[in-house]
Amino acid sequence: MSEPPAAPDPGAGPASRGADVPLTTGALARRLGVSPTTLRSWDRRYGIGPAVRADGRHRRWTPRDVAVLEAMCRLTSSGVPPAEAARAARETAGSPTAIGVPEEPRESGESGESGESPDTRSAREIREPEARGPSTAARALPLGDVRQECRGLARAAVRLDAPAVERQLAAAVEQYGIAVAWQEVMVPTLHAVGRKWASSGDRYVEVEHLLSWHVSTILRRCTPPPGRQGDSPVAGPVVLACVPGEQHTLPIEALNAALCELGLPTRMFGAAVPAEALAAAVQRLGPSAVVLWAQARSTASLPLARYIAGTRWGVKGARRQPLVVLGGPGWSGPSARGLLRPATLKDALDIVSGAARGEAPAERG
């Protein structure tokens, strides 16, 4: 059922927050950045519906109702299960519990949802993942056994709530540091979105793009400019680059940010660096280490990696060469033996930071 036309601009700006004019569901959904279907589901499942209904049918949301829903959005975005978030939101906003409305979400087979077609149910799961408990959210995005922050981040991403995604990522980096935030919050959520995209056609493309953009944004924001990094080690900067044809830059962006967090100088060259340009940069910079990322076997070039590893510079008798580190699943296989292949960001960080400080690598992959 479509909502009736909203009153003239009822939720257009901050000044309307204290207004007594109730909002329609459509106007409130635009204000909160969620779908009208989600608001109706929250009303039905958790009892955080409007105090006023026009003509006994159409929902009208008062400022008190809006305060409850704003708290609900904040809590679900932080990873709190929806049923718990609804209880806390009512308590926080001082809203009485609706009489006769269940606190816990219904089972999927209960009356009221059993008549949905598979297409309707799939569309609803995309539009309102936050209206389900944590186990159901894991089905919407296959997260598995992960930190609570992953669930909040996934809900915000599926909702396309960019401000909430930004807040979640910034809080994770602040609490855990870049390396842990990347490995235990960002990567599991990115992988879950990627798996859902692969299994659902193109329905989650926009979610993957929004999440990737904000992960990249937060990593770059956490990277201090070159002038603010620590004293340059004698061994030279760390070069980070994707091999020719490789467009996946997020993992080396994370390593770059983590190295800069340690005060080590880096040179980030990004996606699909031509072989000639990479070789020239290595000759000019004399780096302590070169990290080459390849996501796919089709882009991994062992001849290029070995050529870079054999590059030498300096005066005769004191010539040096870089430590080459291979990153990404594209390098897997026995043919890459003899070159360092760290399994995690932490492993790469230990190897590369040691090379930048002039330490010999402890092991080879």
XYZ file of C-alpha atoms in Angstrom:
365
model
C 0.000 0.000 0.000
C 1.460 3.320 -0.966
C 1.721 6.142 1.524
C -0.472 9.249 1.059
C 1.251 12.474 -0.003
C 3.317 13.969 2.776
C 2.523 17.325 4.329
C 4.574 20.173 2.807
C 8.200 19.365 3.625
C 7.567 18.080 7.156
C 11.074 16.698 7.759
C 13.191 18.925 5.567
C 15.583 20.335 8.114
C 16.829 20.411 11.687
C 14.184 22.925 12.667
C 11.475 20.361 12.014
C 12.774 18.075 14.758
C 10.816 19.870 17.403
C 7.731 20.470 15.283
C 4.408 18.955 16.330
C 3.376 18.012 12.788
C 3.541 14.205 12.531
C 5.547 12.751 9.662
C 4.391 10.213 7.126
C 6.295 6.959 6.840
C 7.804 8.045 3.516
C 9.051 11.354 4.899
C 10.504 9.703 7.995
C 12.208 6.999 5.920
C 13.951 9.668 3.829
C 15.015 11.488 6.974
C 16.489 8.367 8.604
C 17.960 6.860 5.436
C 16.013 3.590 5.668
C 13.203 2.155 3.561
C 9.499 2.567 4.432
C 9.280 -1.248 4.494
C 11.838 -1.305 7.306
C 9.834 1.161 9.407
C 6.656 -0.870 8.958
C 8.522 -4.058 9.858
C 9.982 -2.507 13.003
C 6.473 -1.409 13.972
C 5.066 -4.903 13.418
C 7.935 -6.873 14.969
C 9.270 -4.753 17.820
C 6.441 -2.420 18.790
C 8.138 0.861 17.885
C 5.285 2.110 15.781
C 3.701 5.560 15.573
C 1.462 6.985 18.261
C -0.947 8.394 15.664
C -2.614 6.748 12.676
C -4.562 8.924 10.243
C -8.041 7.509 9.546
C -7.032 4.525 11.634
C -4.744 3.176 8.879
C -1.941 5.449 7.698
C 0.982 5.894 10.055
C 1.872 9.352 11.366
C 5.102 9.652 13.371
C 5.385 12.204 16.193
C 8.663 13.749 17.425
C 8.652 11.187 20.245
C 8.321 8.352 17.716
C 11.140 9.851 15.661
C 13.438 9.947 18.703
C 12.839 6.210 19.288
C 13.636 5.383 15.661
C 16.777 7.528 15.608
C 18.025 5.582 18.630
C 17.045 2.316 16.904
C 19.091 3.241 13.813
C 22.133 4.156 15.898
C 22.015 0.912 17.858
C 21.489 -1.447 14.911
C 24.271 0.311 13.013
C 26.608 -0.410 15.925
C 25.805 -4.134 15.742
C 23.149 -4.453 18.463
C 20.537 -7.119 17.524
C 17.284 -5.445 16.455
C 15.088 -6.797 19.272
C 17.561 -5.548 21.903
C 17.980 -2.266 20.041
C 14.209 -1.719 20.033
C 13.962 -2.240 23.807
C 16.900 0.078 24.454
C 15.561 2.698 22.042
C 12.203 2.809 23.818
C 13.906 3.143 27.185
C 16.284 5.820 25.935
C 13.543 7.904 24.331
C 11.055 7.284 27.120
C 8.477 5.772 24.803
C 5.960 3.319 26.313
C 5.844 -0.188 24.936
C 3.060 -0.732 22.450
C 0.323 -2.947 23.904
C -0.107 -6.314 22.317
C 2.959 -6.114 20.030
C 5.560 -8.867 20.485
C 9.053 -7.971 21.589
C 10.853 -10.741 19.744
C 10.913 -11.207 15.957
C 8.589 -13.855 14.573
C 9.880 -17.068 13.098
C 9.947 -16.968 9.320
C 7.143 -19.496 9.055
C 4.648 -17.687 11.313
C 1.446 -16.137 10.082
C 1.888 -12.763 8.436
C 4.916 -13.719 6.358
C 4.157 -17.248 5.174
C 2.151 -15.928 2.228
C 5.110 -14.084 0.690
C 6.451 -15.199 -2.633
C 10.179 -16.047 -2.841
C 10.816 -12.891 -4.876
C 9.031 -10.709 -2.313
C 10.930 -12.357 0.528
C 14.302 -11.875 -1.195
C 13.560 -8.215 -1.876
C 12.537 -7.705 1.743
C 15.783 -9.300 2.988
C 17.760 -6.758 0.968
C 15.670 -3.783 2.039
C 15.389 -4.572 5.738
C 18.304 -6.722 6.998
C 18.305 -4.763 10.243
C 14.783 -5.980 11.079
C 16.096 -9.467 11.867
C 18.120 -10.966 14.676
C 21.855 -11.643 14.391
C 21.482 -15.179 13.040
C 19.164 -13.983 10.259
C 21.483 -11.101 9.459
C 24.233 -13.669 8.989
C 22.011 -15.394 6.402
C 21.425 -12.116 4.572
C 25.195 -11.580 4.524
C 27.128 -14.785 5.290
C 29.413 -13.422 8.000
C 29.958 -16.509 10.141
C 31.667 -16.207 13.531
C 32.909 -12.612 13.484
C 33.235 -9.590 15.718
C 30.030 -7.726 16.558
C 31.379 -4.714 14.645
C 31.163 -6.742 11.418
C 27.438 -7.215 11.866
C 26.844 -3.529 12.461
C 29.005 -2.622 9.483
C 27.205 -5.136 7.267
C 23.780 -3.817 8.255
C 24.832 -0.246 7.554
C 26.339 -1.212 4.191
C 23.302 -3.166 3.021
C 21.136 -0.228 4.090
C 23.463 2.054 2.035
C 23.817 4.190 5.156
C 27.091 5.928 4.273
C 27.380 8.007 7.489
C 26.922 4.870 9.614
C 29.474 2.935 7.527
C 31.946 5.774 7.992
C 31.366 5.889 11.746
C 31.704 2.108 12.102
C 34.987 2.008 10.197
C 36.464 4.993 12.045
C 35.505 3.501 15.420
C 37.068 0.139 14.513
C 40.363 1.767 13.505
C 40.391 3.932 16.628
C 39.689 0.985 18.928
C 41.840 -1.742 17.353
C 44.385 0.007 15.126
C 44.651 -0.400 11.372
C 46.031 -3.941 11.214
C 43.404 -5.541 13.469
C 40.554 -3.406 12.104
C 41.471 -4.479 8.584
C 41.915 -8.187 9.341
C 39.006 -8.709 11.743
C 36.391 -6.095 10.753
C 36.889 -4.846 7.197
C 37.987 -8.067 5.478
C 35.216 -10.350 6.853
C 32.557 -7.815 5.877
C 34.032 -7.260 2.419
C 34.235 -11.012 1.850
C 30.620 -11.479 2.964
C 29.417 -8.801 0.562
C 31.500 -10.340 -2.221
C 30.039 -13.806 -1.603
C 26.513 -12.421 -1.563
C 27.179 -10.525 -4.781
C 28.518 -13.679 -6.447
C 25.507 -15.739 -5.387
C 22.796 -13.134 -6.021
C 23.589 -11.778 -9.461
C 24.003 -8.012 -9.502
C 21.782 -7.224 -6.523
C 24.627 -6.369 -4.146
C 26.919 -4.485 -6.522
C 25.982 -1.128 -5.027
C 26.652 -2.435 -1.507
C 30.127 -3.688 -2.460
C 31.012 -0.421 -4.169
C 29.835 1.751 -1.278
C 31.625 -0.354 1.325
C 34.862 -0.513 -0.690
C 34.828 3.240 -1.228
C 34.475 3.966 2.472
C 37.105 1.404 3.462
C 39.512 3.096 1.057
C 38.523 6.506 2.391
C 39.138 5.590 6.023
C 42.478 3.939 5.207
C 43.697 7.017 3.371
C 42.412 9.272 6.125
C 44.484 7.268 8.613
C 47.610 7.631 6.462
C 49.668 10.637 7.590
C 51.157 12.798 4.855
C 54.845 12.160 4.052
C 56.044 15.204 5.966
C 54.570 13.852 9.200
C 56.056 10.363 9.042
C 58.931 9.340 11.246
C 62.591 9.561 10.397
C 63.410 7.702 7.202
C 65.334 4.480 7.807
C 68.658 4.086 6.047
C 67.328 1.071 4.128
C 64.948 3.188 2.013
C 61.162 3.470 1.549
C 58.717 0.667 0.929
C 57.206 0.531 -2.579
C 53.647 -0.812 -2.867
C 52.094 -1.582 -6.255
C 49.584 -3.784 -8.008
C 51.026 -5.796 -10.876
C 50.011 -4.892 -14.446
C 46.326 -5.584 -15.042
C 45.476 -5.791 -11.326
C 42.856 -3.327 -10.060
C 42.370 -4.496 -6.436
C 44.169 -1.949 -4.277
C 42.473 -2.179 -0.853
C 44.927 -4.699 0.681
C 48.003 -2.623 -0.171
C 46.162 0.524 0.934
C 45.729 -1.183 4.320
C 49.416 -2.160 4.440
C 50.422 1.349 3.410
C 48.322 2.864 6.205
C 49.716 0.405 8.756
C 53.317 1.163 7.733
C 52.677 4.886 7.951
C 51.107 4.323 11.371
C 54.537 2.992 12.397
C 56.229 6.084 10.952
C 57.852 4.231 8.051
C 58.121 5.946 4.647
C 56.257 4.411 1.727
C 55.597 5.052 -1.947
C 52.139 3.897 -3.026
C 51.688 3.428 -6.788
C 48.205 1.899 -6.743
C 46.498 -0.206 -9.395
C 47.871 -1.801 -12.565
C 51.375 -0.342 -12.561
C 53.144 -0.983 -15.911
C 56.224 -3.192 -15.604
C 58.547 -0.584 -17.092
C 57.268 2.122 -14.754
C 57.658 -0.130 -11.722
C 61.232 -1.054 -12.673
C 62.109 2.608 -13.200
C 60.632 3.582 -9.817
C 62.643 0.883 -8.053
C 65.873 2.093 -9.700
C 65.153 5.709 -8.751
C 64.014 5.097 -5.159
C 66.306 2.270 -3.991
C 63.550 0.825 -1.770
C 64.064 -1.472 1.179
C 61.124 -3.599 0.075
C 58.723 -3.891 -2.854
C 55.229 -5.282 -2.246
C 53.519 -6.633 -5.371
C 49.798 -7.410 -5.129
C 48.013 -9.891 -7.411
C 44.435 -10.885 -6.680
C 44.172 -13.365 -9.566
C 46.552 -15.960 -11.006
C 46.038 -14.354 -14.408
C 47.718 -11.116 -13.282
C 50.548 -12.593 -11.180
C 53.840 -12.343 -13.077
C 56.714 -14.277 -11.554
C 59.184 -13.046 -14.204
C 58.379 -9.470 -13.159
C 58.757 -10.315 -9.458
C 62.115 -11.984 -10.052
C 63.295 -9.109 -12.235
C 62.470 -6.606 -9.480
C 64.139 -8.827 -6.878
C 67.298 -8.867 -8.993
C 67.443 -5.093 -9.441
C 70.612 -3.588 -7.937
C 71.846 -0.075 -7.305
C 74.646 1.728 -5.504
C 78.415 1.872 -5.914
C 80.466 -1.168 -6.810
C 81.212 -3.274 -3.766
C 78.236 -1.882 -1.855
C 75.371 -2.575 -4.209
C 71.952 -3.278 -2.760
C 68.716 -4.865 -3.900
C 65.142 -4.808 -2.549
C 63.270 -7.423 -0.612
C 60.316 -8.473 -2.802
C 57.122 -9.451 -0.985
C 54.268 -11.094 -2.886
C 50.761 -10.332 -1.669
C 47.423 -11.769 -2.730
C 45.972 -15.150 -3.722
C 47.230 -14.729 -7.287
C 50.720 -15.798 -6.190
C 49.639 -19.125 -4.698
C 51.285 -22.243 -6.027
C 54.660 -24.003 -5.875
C 56.147 -21.866 -8.673
C 56.397 -18.900 -6.284
C 58.720 -20.666 -3.852
C 61.762 -18.713 -2.796
C 59.859 -15.427 -2.624
C 58.234 -14.106 0.545
C 54.456 -14.606 0.613
C 52.967 -13.466 3.962
C 49.525 -14.867 4.738
C 48.078 -11.898 6.639
C 48.479 -8.169 6.915
C 50.220 -8.597 10.265
C 52.740 -10.996 8.728
C 53.385 -8.585 5.852
C 53.722 -5.701 8.272
C 56.318 -7.570 10.345
C 58.375 -8.541 7.277
C 58.241 -5.203 5.508
C 58.776 -3.042 8.587
C 61.801 -5.173 9.468
C 63.234 -4.693 5.989
C 62.665 -0.948 6.235
C 64.687 -0.952 9.451
C 67.474 -2.950 7.839
C 66.610 -6.290 9.450
C 67.003 -9.554 7.521
C 63.771 -11.476 6.885
C 63.222 -14.363 9.274
C 61.743 -16.792 6.781
C 60.795 -17.286 3.171
C 57.438 -18.537 1.888
